[in-house]
Coordinates of C-alpha atoms in Angstrom, one line a residue:
M210 CA 0.0 0.0 0.0
P211 CA 1.4 3.4 -1.0
H212 CA 2.5 5.7 1.9
K213 CA 0.1 8.4 2.9
K214 CA 2.4 11.0 1.4
E215 CA 2.0 9.4 -2.0
D216 CA -1.8 10.1 -1.7
W217 CA -1.0 13.7 -0.8
K218 CA 1.3 14.1 -3.7
A219 CA -1.2 12.5 -6.1
E220 CA -3.7 15.1 -5.2
M221 CA -1.3 18.0 -5.7
Y222 CA 2.5 18.4 -6.0
G223 CA 5.2 20.2 -7.9
D224 CA 4.5 23.5 -9.5
Q225 CA 0.8 23.4 -8.5
V226 CA 1.8 23.9 -4.9
R227 CA 3.0 27.4 -5.4
E228 CA -0.4 28.8 -5.9
K229 CA -1.6 27.3 -2.6
I230 CA 1.4 28.7 -0.7
E231 CA 0.5 32.1 -2.1
E232 CA -3.2 31.7 -1.1
F233 CA -2.2 30.7 2.5
A234 CA 0.3 33.6 2.6
E235 CA -2.5 36.0 1.8
T236 CA -4.9 34.6 4.4
G237 CA -2.3 34.0 7.1
W238 CA -0.8 31.1 9.1
D239 CA -4.0 30.4 11.1
S240 CA -6.0 29.9 7.8
I241 CA -4.3 26.5 7.3
P242 CA -6.6 24.0 9.0
E243 CA -4.7 22.4 11.9
E244 CA -5.6 18.9 10.8
E245 CA -4.2 19.5 7.3
R246 CA -0.9 21.1 8.3
E247 CA 1.2 18.0 8.0
K248 CA -0.1 17.4 4.5
W249 CA 0.5 21.0 3.4
F250 CA 3.9 21.3 5.0
S251 CA 5.0 18.2 3.2
R252 CA 3.9 19.7 -0.1
F253 CA 5.4 23.1 0.6
K254 CA 8.9 21.5 0.7
F255 CA 8.9 21.2 -3.1
W256 CA 9.1 25.0 -3.2
G257 CA 11.9 25.0 -0.6
V258 CA 9.5 26.1 2.2
F259 CA 10.0 24.1 5.4
H260 CA 8.1 24.6 8.5
H261 CA 10.2 24.9 11.6
R262 CA 9.9 22.5 14.5
G263 CA 7.4 22.3 17.3
G264 CA 7.2 25.5 19.3
Q265 CA 8.1 27.6 16.3
E266 CA 4.7 27.4 14.6
S267 CA 4.2 30.0 11.8
Y268 CA 8.0 30.2 11.2
F269 CA 9.6 28.7 8.1
M270 CA 12.9 28.0 6.5
M271 CA 13.4 28.6 2.8
R272 CA 16.1 26.7 0.9
L273 CA 17.3 28.1 -2.4
T274 CA 18.7 26.4 -5.5
N275 CA 21.7 27.3 -7.6
C276 CA 22.9 24.5 -9.7
G277 CA 26.5 23.6 -9.0
G278 CA 26.9 26.4 -6.5
V279 CA 26.8 29.4 -9.0
L280 CA 25.6 32.7 -7.7
E281 CA 25.7 35.3 -10.5
P282 CA 26.4 39.0 -9.8
D283 CA 23.8 40.7 -7.5
Q284 CA 22.3 37.3 -6.4
L285 CA 24.2 37.0 -3.1
R286 CA 23.5 40.7 -2.4
T287 CA 19.8 40.2 -2.8
I288 CA 19.8 37.1 -0.7
G289 CA 21.6 39.0 2.0
E290 CA 19.1 41.9 1.8
V291 CA 16.2 39.4 2.1
A292 CA 17.8 37.8 5.1
R293 CA 18.4 41.3 6.7
E294 CA 14.7 42.3 6.2
Y295 CA 12.8 39.0 6.7
A296 CA 15.0 36.4 8.5
Q297 CA 14.5 38.0 11.9
G298 CA 13.5 35.7 14.7
P299 CA 11.9 36.5 18.1
V300 CA 15.1 35.5 19.9
E301 CA 18.7 36.1 19.0
N302 CA 21.1 33.3 18.6
P303 CA 23.9 33.8 21.2
E304 CA 26.6 33.1 18.6
F305 CA 25.2 34.6 15.4
G306 CA 22.6 37.2 16.4
N307 CA 19.6 37.7 14.2
G308 CA 19.3 37.8 10.4
W309 CA 21.8 35.5 8.7
I310 CA 22.2 32.9 5.9
D311 CA 23.3 29.3 6.1
F312 CA 25.5 27.8 3.3
T313 CA 24.7 24.2 2.8
T314 CA 26.5 21.0 1.9
R315 CA 24.7 20.9 -1.5
Q316 CA 26.1 24.3 -2.6
S317 CA 23.0 26.3 -1.8
I318 CA 21.7 28.7 0.9
Q319 CA 19.0 28.5 3.6
L320 CA 17.1 31.3 5.2
H321 CA 15.3 30.9 8.6
W322 CA 12.7 32.7 10.7
L323 CA 10.6 33.5 7.7
K324 CA 6.9 34.3 8.1
L325 CA 4.5 32.6 5.7
E326 CA 2.9 35.9 4.9
D327 CA 6.2 37.2 3.6
I328 CA 7.0 34.3 1.2
P329 CA 5.5 35.9 -1.9
D330 CA 7.4 39.1 -1.4
I331 CA 10.6 37.1 -0.8
W332 CA 10.1 35.1 -4.0
E333 CA 9.5 38.4 -5.9
K334 CA 12.8 39.9 -4.7
L335 CA 14.8 36.7 -5.3
E336 CA 13.4 35.8 -8.7
A337 CA 14.0 39.3 -9.9
V338 CA 17.7 38.4 -9.9
G339 CA 17.2 34.8 -11.0
V340 CA 17.3 33.0 -7.7
S341 CA 14.7 30.2 -7.2
S342 CA 13.6 27.9 -4.4
R343 CA 11.8 25.5 -6.8
S344 CA 12.6 21.8 -6.2
A345 CA 14.7 22.6 -3.2
G346 CA 13.1 20.1 -0.9
G347 CA 10.6 17.3 -0.6
D348 CA 10.4 14.2 -2.7
T349 CA 12.2 15.6 -5.7
M350 CA 15.6 16.2 -7.2
R351 CA 17.6 18.4 -4.9
N352 CA 20.2 21.0 -5.9
I353 CA 22.6 19.4 -8.4
S354 CA 26.2 19.4 -7.2
G355 CA 29.3 19.8 -9.3
C356 CA 32.8 21.2 -9.1
P357 CA 32.1 24.8 -7.8
V358 CA 34.7 26.2 -10.3
A359 CA 33.4 24.2 -13.3
G360 CA 34.0 26.3 -16.4
K361 CA 36.6 28.5 -14.5
A362 CA 39.4 26.1 -13.5
E363 CA 41.0 23.1 -15.0
E364 CA 38.7 20.2 -15.7
Y365 CA 39.4 16.9 -17.5
V366 CA 35.8 16.9 -18.9
E367 CA 34.0 20.2 -19.2
S368 CA 30.8 20.0 -17.1
R369 CA 29.3 23.5 -16.6
D370 CA 27.0 23.3 -19.7
L371 CA 26.0 19.7 -18.7
L372 CA 25.0 20.9 -15.2
D373 CA 22.8 23.6 -16.7
E374 CA 21.3 21.2 -19.2
I375 CA 20.4 18.7 -16.4
Q376 CA 19.0 21.6 -14.3
D377 CA 16.7 22.9 -17.1
G378 CA 15.7 19.7 -18.7
I379 CA 15.4 17.2 -15.8
R380 CA 15.0 19.2 -12.6
G381 CA 12.9 21.6 -14.5
D382 CA 10.5 18.9 -15.7
N383 CA 7.3 19.0 -13.6
A384 CA 6.5 15.5 -14.9
L385 CA 9.5 14.2 -12.8
A386 CA 8.8 16.4 -9.8
N387 CA 7.1 13.6 -7.7
M388 CA 10.0 11.2 -6.9
P389 CA 9.7 8.4 -4.4
R390 CA 12.1 10.3 -2.1
K391 CA 14.6 13.1 -2.3
F392 CA 17.1 12.4 -5.0
N393 CA 20.7 13.7 -5.4
I394 CA 22.6 14.2 -8.7
S395 CA 26.2 15.1 -9.1
V396 CA 28.6 15.7 -12.0
T397 CA 32.4 15.5 -11.5
G398 CA 34.4 16.9 -14.4
C399 CA 37.6 17.5 -12.5
R400 CA 40.3 15.2 -11.1
Q401 CA 39.8 16.2 -7.4
G402 CA 36.4 14.6 -7.0
C403 CA 34.8 17.6 -5.3
A404 CA 31.3 16.8 -6.4
Q405 CA 31.5 13.7 -4.2
D406 CA 29.9 11.3 -6.6
S407 CA 30.4 8.5 -4.1
I408 CA 27.5 9.7 -1.9
N409 CA 24.9 10.6 -4.6
D410 CA 21.9 8.7 -6.0
V411 CA 23.4 9.0 -9.5
G412 CA 26.8 10.5 -10.2
L413 CA 28.9 11.1 -13.3
E414 CA 32.6 10.9 -12.7
A415 CA 35.3 12.0 -15.2
A416 CA 36.8 9.0 -17.0
H417 CA 38.4 8.0 -20.3
T418 CA 38.5 4.9 -22.4
I419 CA 40.0 3.7 -25.7
I420 CA 37.6 3.4 -28.7
D421 CA 38.9 2.5 -32.1
G422 CA 42.4 3.0 -30.9
E423 CA 41.8 6.6 -29.7
E424 CA 41.4 8.0 -26.2
V425 CA 37.9 9.3 -25.6
K426 CA 36.9 11.6 -22.7
G427 CA 33.6 11.1 -20.9
F428 CA 32.0 9.9 -17.7
N429 CA 31.6 6.7 -15.8
V430 CA 28.2 6.3 -14.2
R431 CA 27.7 5.4 -10.5
A432 CA 24.5 5.0 -8.6
G433 CA 23.1 4.3 -5.1
G434 CA 25.3 6.4 -2.9
G435 CA 24.1 8.2 0.2
L436 CA 24.3 8.7 3.9
G437 CA 21.8 8.6 6.8
G438 CA 20.1 6.3 9.1
R439 CA 23.4 4.6 10.0
E440 CA 23.0 2.8 6.7
P441 CA 25.4 4.6 4.4
R442 CA 26.3 3.3 0.9
K443 CA 29.0 4.4 -1.5
A444 CA 27.8 4.7 -5.1
R445 CA 28.3 1.6 -7.2
S446 CA 29.5 1.4 -10.7
L447 CA 26.9 0.6 -13.4
D448 CA 29.8 -0.5 -15.7
M449 CA 28.9 2.3 -18.1
F450 CA 31.0 4.9 -19.9
V451 CA 29.2 7.7 -21.7
R452 CA 30.5 10.5 -23.9
P453 CA 29.7 14.1 -22.8
E454 CA 27.0 14.3 -25.5
Q455 CA 25.4 11.1 -24.1
A456 CA 25.5 12.2 -20.4
Y457 CA 22.2 14.1 -20.2
E458 CA 20.2 11.2 -21.7
T459 CA 21.9 8.8 -19.3
V460 CA 21.1 10.8 -16.2
R461 CA 17.5 11.3 -17.4
T462 CA 17.1 7.6 -18.0
F463 CA 18.2 6.7 -14.5
V464 CA 16.0 9.4 -13.0
E465 CA 13.0 8.1 -15.0
L466 CA 13.7 4.5 -14.0
Y467 CA 13.8 5.4 -10.3
H468 CA 10.7 7.6 -10.7
E469 CA 8.7 4.7 -12.2
E470 CA 10.1 1.8 -10.2
G471 CA 11.3 3.2 -6.9
N472 CA 9.6 2.1 -3.7
R473 CA 6.6 4.3 -2.8
E474 CA 5.5 2.3 0.2
N475 CA 8.3 2.1 2.8
R476 CA 9.8 5.5 3.2
S477 CA 12.6 4.2 5.4
K478 CA 13.8 1.9 2.6
N479 CA 13.1 3.9 -0.6
R480 CA 16.1 6.2 -1.2
G481 CA 18.1 5.6 -4.3
R482 CA 20.7 3.5 -2.4
F483 CA 18.0 1.0 -1.4
F484 CA 16.7 0.9 -5.0
V485 CA 20.2 -0.1 -6.1
D486 CA 20.4 -2.6 -3.3
E487 CA 17.2 -4.2 -4.4
W488 CA 17.7 -4.3 -8.1
G489 CA 21.4 -4.7 -8.3
T490 CA 23.7 -2.9 -10.7
E491 CA 23.4 -5.5 -13.6
K492 CA 19.6 -5.3 -13.7
I493 CA 19.7 -1.5 -13.6
R494 CA 22.2 -1.4 -16.4
E495 CA 20.1 -3.7 -18.5
A496 CA 17.0 -1.6 -17.9
M497 CA 18.8 1.6 -18.8
V498 CA 20.3 0.1 -22.0
D499 CA 16.8 -0.9 -23.1
R500 CA 15.8 2.7 -22.8
L501 CA 18.8 4.5 -24.1
S502 CA 19.2 5.5 -27.8
F503 CA 22.8 4.4 -27.8
E504 CA 24.8 1.4 -26.6
P505 CA 27.1 2.6 -23.7
E506 CA 30.6 1.4 -23.5
P507 CA 31.8 -0.6 -20.4
A508 CA 33.2 1.6 -17.7
G509 CA 36.4 3.4 -18.6
T510 CA 39.4 4.4 -16.4
D511 CA 38.4 6.9 -13.7
F512 CA 40.6 9.3 -11.7
R513 CA 39.8 8.1 -8.2
G514 CA 43.4 7.5 -7.6
E515 CA 43.9 11.3 -8.0
Y516 CA 40.9 12.3 -5.8
T517 CA 42.0 14.7 -3.0
Y518 CA 38.7 16.3 -2.0
N519 CA 37.9 15.0 1.5
A520 CA 40.1 12.0 0.6
G521 CA 42.4 11.9 3.6
K522 CA 45.6 12.4 1.6
P523 CA 48.6 14.7 2.3
V524 CA 48.1 18.3 1.1
E525 CA 51.0 17.9 -1.3
R526 CA 48.8 15.6 -3.4
G527 CA 46.4 18.4 -4.2
A528 CA 43.5 20.6 -3.0
H529 CA 41.3 19.1 -0.3
D530 CA 38.7 21.9 -0.5
H531 CA 38.4 25.3 -2.2
V532 CA 39.6 27.4 0.7
G533 CA 42.5 29.6 -0.3
V534 CA 43.8 31.4 -3.4
Y535 CA 43.8 29.4 -6.7
D536 CA 44.5 30.1 -10.3
Q537 CA 41.7 30.1 -12.9
E538 CA 42.2 29.0 -16.5
D539 CA 41.8 32.6 -17.8
G540 CA 44.7 33.9 -15.7
T541 CA 42.6 35.4 -13.0
N542 CA 42.1 33.9 -9.5
Y543 CA 39.4 32.7 -7.2
V544 CA 39.6 33.2 -3.4
G545 CA 37.8 30.7 -1.2
L546 CA 36.8 31.9 2.2
S547 CA 36.3 29.8 5.3
V548 CA 32.9 30.4 7.0
P549 CA 32.7 28.6 10.4
V550 CA 29.8 26.0 10.3
G551 CA 28.6 27.7 7.1
R552 CA 26.7 30.6 8.8
M553 CA 27.1 34.2 7.8
P554 CA 25.3 37.3 9.1
A555 CA 23.3 39.1 6.4
E556 CA 25.4 42.3 6.6
D557 CA 28.5 40.2 6.0
A558 CA 26.9 38.4 3.0
I559 CA 26.1 41.8 1.5
E560 CA 29.6 43.0 2.1
L561 CA 31.0 39.8 0.5
A562 CA 28.9 40.6 -2.6
D563 CA 30.3 44.1 -2.6
L564 CA 33.8 42.8 -2.5
A565 CA 33.1 40.3 -5.3
D566 CA 32.0 43.3 -7.4
A567 CA 34.9 45.5 -6.5
Y568 CA 37.7 43.0 -6.9
G569 CA 36.2 40.3 -9.2
S570 CA 33.4 39.8 -11.7
G571 CA 30.7 39.9 -8.9
E572 CA 30.2 36.1 -9.3
I573 CA 30.2 34.0 -6.1
R574 CA 30.5 30.2 -6.2
L575 CA 29.6 27.9 -3.3
S576 CA 31.4 24.6 -2.3
R577 CA 30.0 21.5 -0.8
R578 CA 31.9 22.4 2.4
Q579 CA 29.6 25.3 3.2
N580 CA 32.1 28.0 1.9
P581 CA 31.8 30.8 -0.6
L582 CA 34.4 31.6 -3.4
I583 CA 35.0 35.0 -4.9
M584 CA 35.6 34.5 -8.6
D585 CA 37.6 36.2 -11.4
V586 CA 40.0 38.2 -9.3
P587 CA 42.8 39.7 -11.4
D588 CA 46.4 39.5 -10.0
G589 CA 46.4 43.2 -9.5
N590 CA 43.4 43.1 -7.2
L591 CA 44.4 40.2 -5.1
A592 CA 46.5 41.9 -2.4
N593 CA 43.9 44.5 -1.7
L594 CA 41.2 41.9 -1.5
L595 CA 43.2 39.8 0.9
N596 CA 43.7 42.9 3.1
E597 CA 39.9 43.6 3.4
P598 CA 38.7 43.4 7.0
L599 CA 36.0 40.8 6.1
L600 CA 38.7 38.4 5.0
S601 CA 40.1 38.4 8.5
E602 CA 36.7 37.2 9.7
Y603 CA 36.5 34.5 7.0
P604 CA 40.1 33.9 6.1
P605 CA 41.4 32.0 3.1
E606 CA 44.0 30.5 5.6
P607 CA 42.0 29.6 8.7
N608 CA 43.1 27.4 11.6
P609 CA 42.9 23.7 10.8
F610 CA 39.8 23.0 12.9
V611 CA 37.7 25.8 11.3
R612 CA 38.9 24.8 7.8
G613 CA 37.7 21.2 8.3
A614 CA 34.4 21.9 10.0
M615 CA 30.8 21.4 8.8
A616 CA 27.6 21.3 10.8
C617 CA 23.9 20.8 9.9
T618 CA 20.9 22.8 11.2
G619 CA 20.4 21.0 14.5
T620 CA 17.6 21.4 17.0
E621 CA 17.6 25.1 16.6
F622 CA 15.1 24.5 13.8
C623 CA 15.0 20.9 12.7
S624 CA 12.3 18.5 14.0
L625 CA 14.5 15.5 13.4
A626 CA 17.6 16.6 15.2
L627 CA 18.4 15.5 18.8
T628 CA 21.0 18.1 19.6
E629 CA 21.9 21.7 18.8
T630 CA 24.8 21.9 16.3
K631 CA 25.8 25.3 15.0
A632 CA 26.5 27.3 18.1
R633 CA 28.1 24.3 19.9
M634 CA 30.4 23.6 16.9
A635 CA 31.4 27.3 16.7
R636 CA 32.4 27.3 20.4
M637 CA 34.1 23.9 20.1
L638 CA 36.2 25.2 17.1
R639 CA 37.3 28.3 19.0
W640 CA 38.3 26.2 22.0
L641 CA 40.2 23.6 19.9
G642 CA 42.0 26.3 18.0
A643 CA 43.1 28.1 21.2
N644 CA 44.0 25.0 23.2
T645 CA 45.2 22.3 20.8
D646 CA 48.6 22.3 19.1
L647 CA 49.0 20.6 15.7
P648 CA 52.2 19.9 13.7
D649 CA 53.0 22.7 11.2
D650 CA 52.2 20.4 8.2
V651 CA 48.7 19.6 9.4
D652 CA 46.4 22.3 7.9
R653 CA 43.0 20.7 8.5
I654 CA 41.2 18.2 10.7
K655 CA 37.8 17.5 9.2
I656 CA 35.2 17.5 11.9
H657 CA 31.6 17.1 10.7
Y658 CA 28.6 17.4 13.0
S659 CA 25.1 16.0 12.3
G660 CA 22.3 16.6 14.8
C661 CA 20.8 13.1 14.2
T662 CA 21.4 10.0 12.1
A663 CA 19.9 11.6 8.9
D664 CA 23.5 12.9 8.6
C665 CA 22.9 16.1 6.8
G666 CA 26.2 17.3 8.2
Q667 CA 28.0 14.3 6.5
A668 CA 29.5 13.0 9.8
M669 CA 30.0 9.6 8.2
T670 CA 32.6 11.0 5.8
A671 CA 34.7 13.0 8.3
D672 CA 38.1 12.5 10.0
I673 CA 36.1 12.9 13.2
G674 CA 32.3 12.5 12.8
L675 CA 29.8 13.6 15.4
Q676 CA 26.2 12.6 15.5
G677 CA 23.6 13.9 18.0
M678 CA 22.2 11.7 20.7
R679 CA 21.0 11.9 24.3
A680 CA 22.5 10.6 27.5
R681 CA 22.3 10.8 31.3
K682 CA 24.9 12.7 33.3
N683 CA 24.7 13.2 37.0
D684 CA 21.1 11.8 36.8
E685 CA 20.1 14.5 34.3
M686 CA 19.2 14.1 30.6
V687 CA 21.8 15.9 28.5
E688 CA 22.7 16.4 24.9
A689 CA 25.3 13.9 23.8
L690 CA 27.2 12.8 20.8
D691 CA 28.3 9.6 19.2
V692 CA 31.9 10.0 17.9
G693 CA 33.6 8.2 15.1
V694 CA 36.8 8.4 13.1
G695 CA 38.4 7.6 9.8
G696 CA 35.8 8.6 7.2
G697 CA 36.5 10.1 3.8
I698 CA 35.7 10.3 0.1
G699 CA 38.3 9.5 -2.5
E700 CA 39.8 6.5 -4.2
D701 CA 38.7 4.3 -1.3
P702 CA 35.5 5.9 0.1
R703 CA 34.8 4.8 3.6
F704 CA 32.6 5.7 6.5
I705 CA 33.6 6.4 10.1
E706 CA 34.0 3.7 12.8
W707 CA 32.5 4.6 16.1
V708 CA 34.9 5.0 19.0
R709 CA 32.6 6.4 21.7
Q710 CA 28.9 6.7 22.0
R711 CA 26.6 9.0 23.9
V712 CA 29.4 11.2 25.2
P713 CA 27.9 14.2 27.1
A714 CA 28.4 17.3 24.8
D715 CA 30.5 19.2 27.3
E716 CA 33.0 16.3 27.3
V717 CA 33.4 16.2 23.6
P718 CA 35.9 19.0 23.1
G719 CA 38.3 17.4 25.6
M720 CA 37.8 14.0 23.9
I721 CA 38.7 15.5 20.5
A722 CA 41.7 17.2 22.0
N723 CA 42.9 14.0 23.5
M724 CA 42.6 12.2 20.2
V725 CA 44.2 15.0 18.2
E726 CA 47.1 15.4 20.6
A727 CA 47.7 11.6 20.5
Y728 CA 47.7 11.9 16.7
A729 CA 50.2 14.8 16.8
A730 CA 52.5 12.9 19.2
L731 CA 52.3 9.4 17.6
R732 CA 52.0 10.0 13.9
E733 CA 54.7 9.3 11.4
E734 CA 56.1 12.3 9.5
G735 CA 53.6 13.6 6.9
Q736 CA 50.9 11.2 8.0
T737 CA 47.3 12.6 7.7
F738 CA 44.7 12.0 10.4
R739 CA 42.9 9.4 8.3
E740 CA 46.2 7.6 7.5
W741 CA 47.0 7.6 11.3
V742 CA 43.6 6.2 12.1
D743 CA 44.1 3.4 9.6
A744 CA 47.6 2.6 10.9
T745 CA 46.6 2.8 14.6
G746 CA 43.4 0.9 14.6
Q747 CA 40.0 1.4 16.2
E748 CA 40.8 -0.4 19.5
A749 CA 43.8 1.7 20.3
I750 CA 42.0 4.9 19.4
V751 CA 39.1 4.0 21.8
D752 CA 41.7 4.1 24.6
L753 CA 43.1 7.4 23.4
A754 CA 39.6 9.0 22.9
E755 CA 38.9 9.7 26.6
P756 CA 36.0 12.1 27.2
E757 CA 36.9 15.0 29.5
E758 CA 35.4 18.2 30.8
V759 CA 37.9 21.0 30.0
A760 CA 38.5 24.5 31.4
G761 CA 37.4 27.3 29.1
Y762 CA 34.6 25.5 27.3
E763 CA 31.0 26.2 28.3
D764 CA 28.4 24.3 26.3
P765 CA 25.6 26.5 25.0
C766 CA 22.7 24.2 25.8
L767 CA 23.8 21.0 27.5
H768 CA 20.5 20.4 29.3
D769 CA 18.1 21.4 26.6
A770 CA 17.7 17.9 25.0
K771 CA 15.1 19.4 22.7
Q772 CA 12.8 20.3 25.6
S773 CA 12.5 24.1 24.9
W774 CA 10.9 25.7 21.9
Y775 CA 14.3 27.2 21.1
P776 CA 17.6 25.9 22.5
F777 CA 18.7 29.3 23.7
D778 CA 15.5 30.5 25.3
S779 CA 13.9 28.9 28.4
G780 CA 10.8 31.1 28.4
P781 CA 7.4 30.3 26.7
S782 CA 7.3 30.3 22.9
P783 CA 5.8 33.3 21.3
A784 CA 4.6 31.2 18.4
P785 CA 2.4 31.2 16.4
T786 CA 2.6 34.8 15.6
K787 CA 1.1 37.4 13.3
P788 CA 3.2 38.8 10.5
D789 CA 4.3 41.6 12.8
G790 CA 5.6 39.0 15.3
T791 CA 2.9 39.4 17.9
P792 CA 1.3 36.2 19.2
I793 CA -1.9 35.2 17.4
E794 CA -3.6 34.4 20.7
M795 CA -3.3 38.0 21.9
G796 CA -6.6 39.9 21.4
D797 CA -8.1 37.2 19.2

């Protein structure tokens, strides 16, 4: 029997939903019948509109889409202005204040504390500069990921036009809007692997083969990758090589196959990775060949041996991220900034857009590590840009802990999360940077934090992965973390192995410091953290990973455990509220 959400989507989904959002925005939050809210909120997600968690009724998040992380001139500025005007909550975050944007792990942006009544005005302002929220959430194809500097820096196979073609022709097709579950597409045209094809539902990876005695450039096709639910999978080869001109048809064919045959009954077992589990790669390949207009070649030679992006290799092997100053193919430069946990105040986002205009072309690109890149900076402008005060806040050469950090939304807004993430991670990074010494040749330790097992923060692929849990400490319920080590994406993708579980959150910084200091003391020269983990073994690291309370670290919400309406406020919730922020119950 189909899941109830399939019935909801059969009644209305995709582009049709926008009109209803606009109707509800006109009549107000309390015009949505209470017994129908779950259904409508599920549909709203297609347009990137997510209701916040319990206690925050009438407040919404909006996720934007920008294929492959491209923000054209004026787009970031407009997003920042929207955040400044509309993303204002009833309580300030103690780390980030009010009015900010979140960079995501799929190269897009999220806005929080939005009122339903403001959504049409927000859309009008964003769409005037070409920014959309369509297909940003729900059971549909999410933001397509690719190398953030595709078309600007060296690629083995050019991918920028292909990304745009997939965006317009596949994600833009309303007939494919209603997928069994959310669906991730990536295209890797470079040799570094920064689109992370290993953890996507379908991924194209740069490859080459010999046909009629000549080398041919193209893509290998992999499918069924993904994280979450403590059941991660790395994408598996479909033994299929396609030329660039065949790539669009290939992706569309797999999307259509999953659209038609994917499980619509059991939502805990119907992601793309489970579809590949059930069908197997040989059956999927056969079904695709029957539908394709060409006969694909067997898989060619990929470049996984050269992958460096989150691959646990020494920095001498190549770039691990896009933080820093790098050459572009046209002789200009791009400058990647490091934004701790991906959160930036609106005023800073606007200033970043101004700097991109003043020193580059105005274009901003976003990476999968929650960081922005200023594009097209001539050599003559580089020194002045690097001296700008904003770049001391978000430096191209940050400390190793900040550079490697990522964090999901957490209990601040997410109904699934078990712990707060962003503020805790920001404080943890400051403490680690000030209190933990690393060898001079170690310029990053990748710490990823997810508030629950859905793993939106990609903890499973980190040097040190953190996932939110709960535990008892001194007879009180506290926020806690499971801690694992040794994950990474590259030639040999692997997921973390757990070394400690349900560690009280205030003991995690000390535990990480103990591990990292052991790494610094015991490593061989030049050994990365992942290499050290492999050489040391899990059992030995369990002994080294001793939880410990430490001086100078105060946890922001140790005892919240998702009990309050907002992790940083112990008073009663003001929600639901009118558009002006006053509680609806007042005077009604």
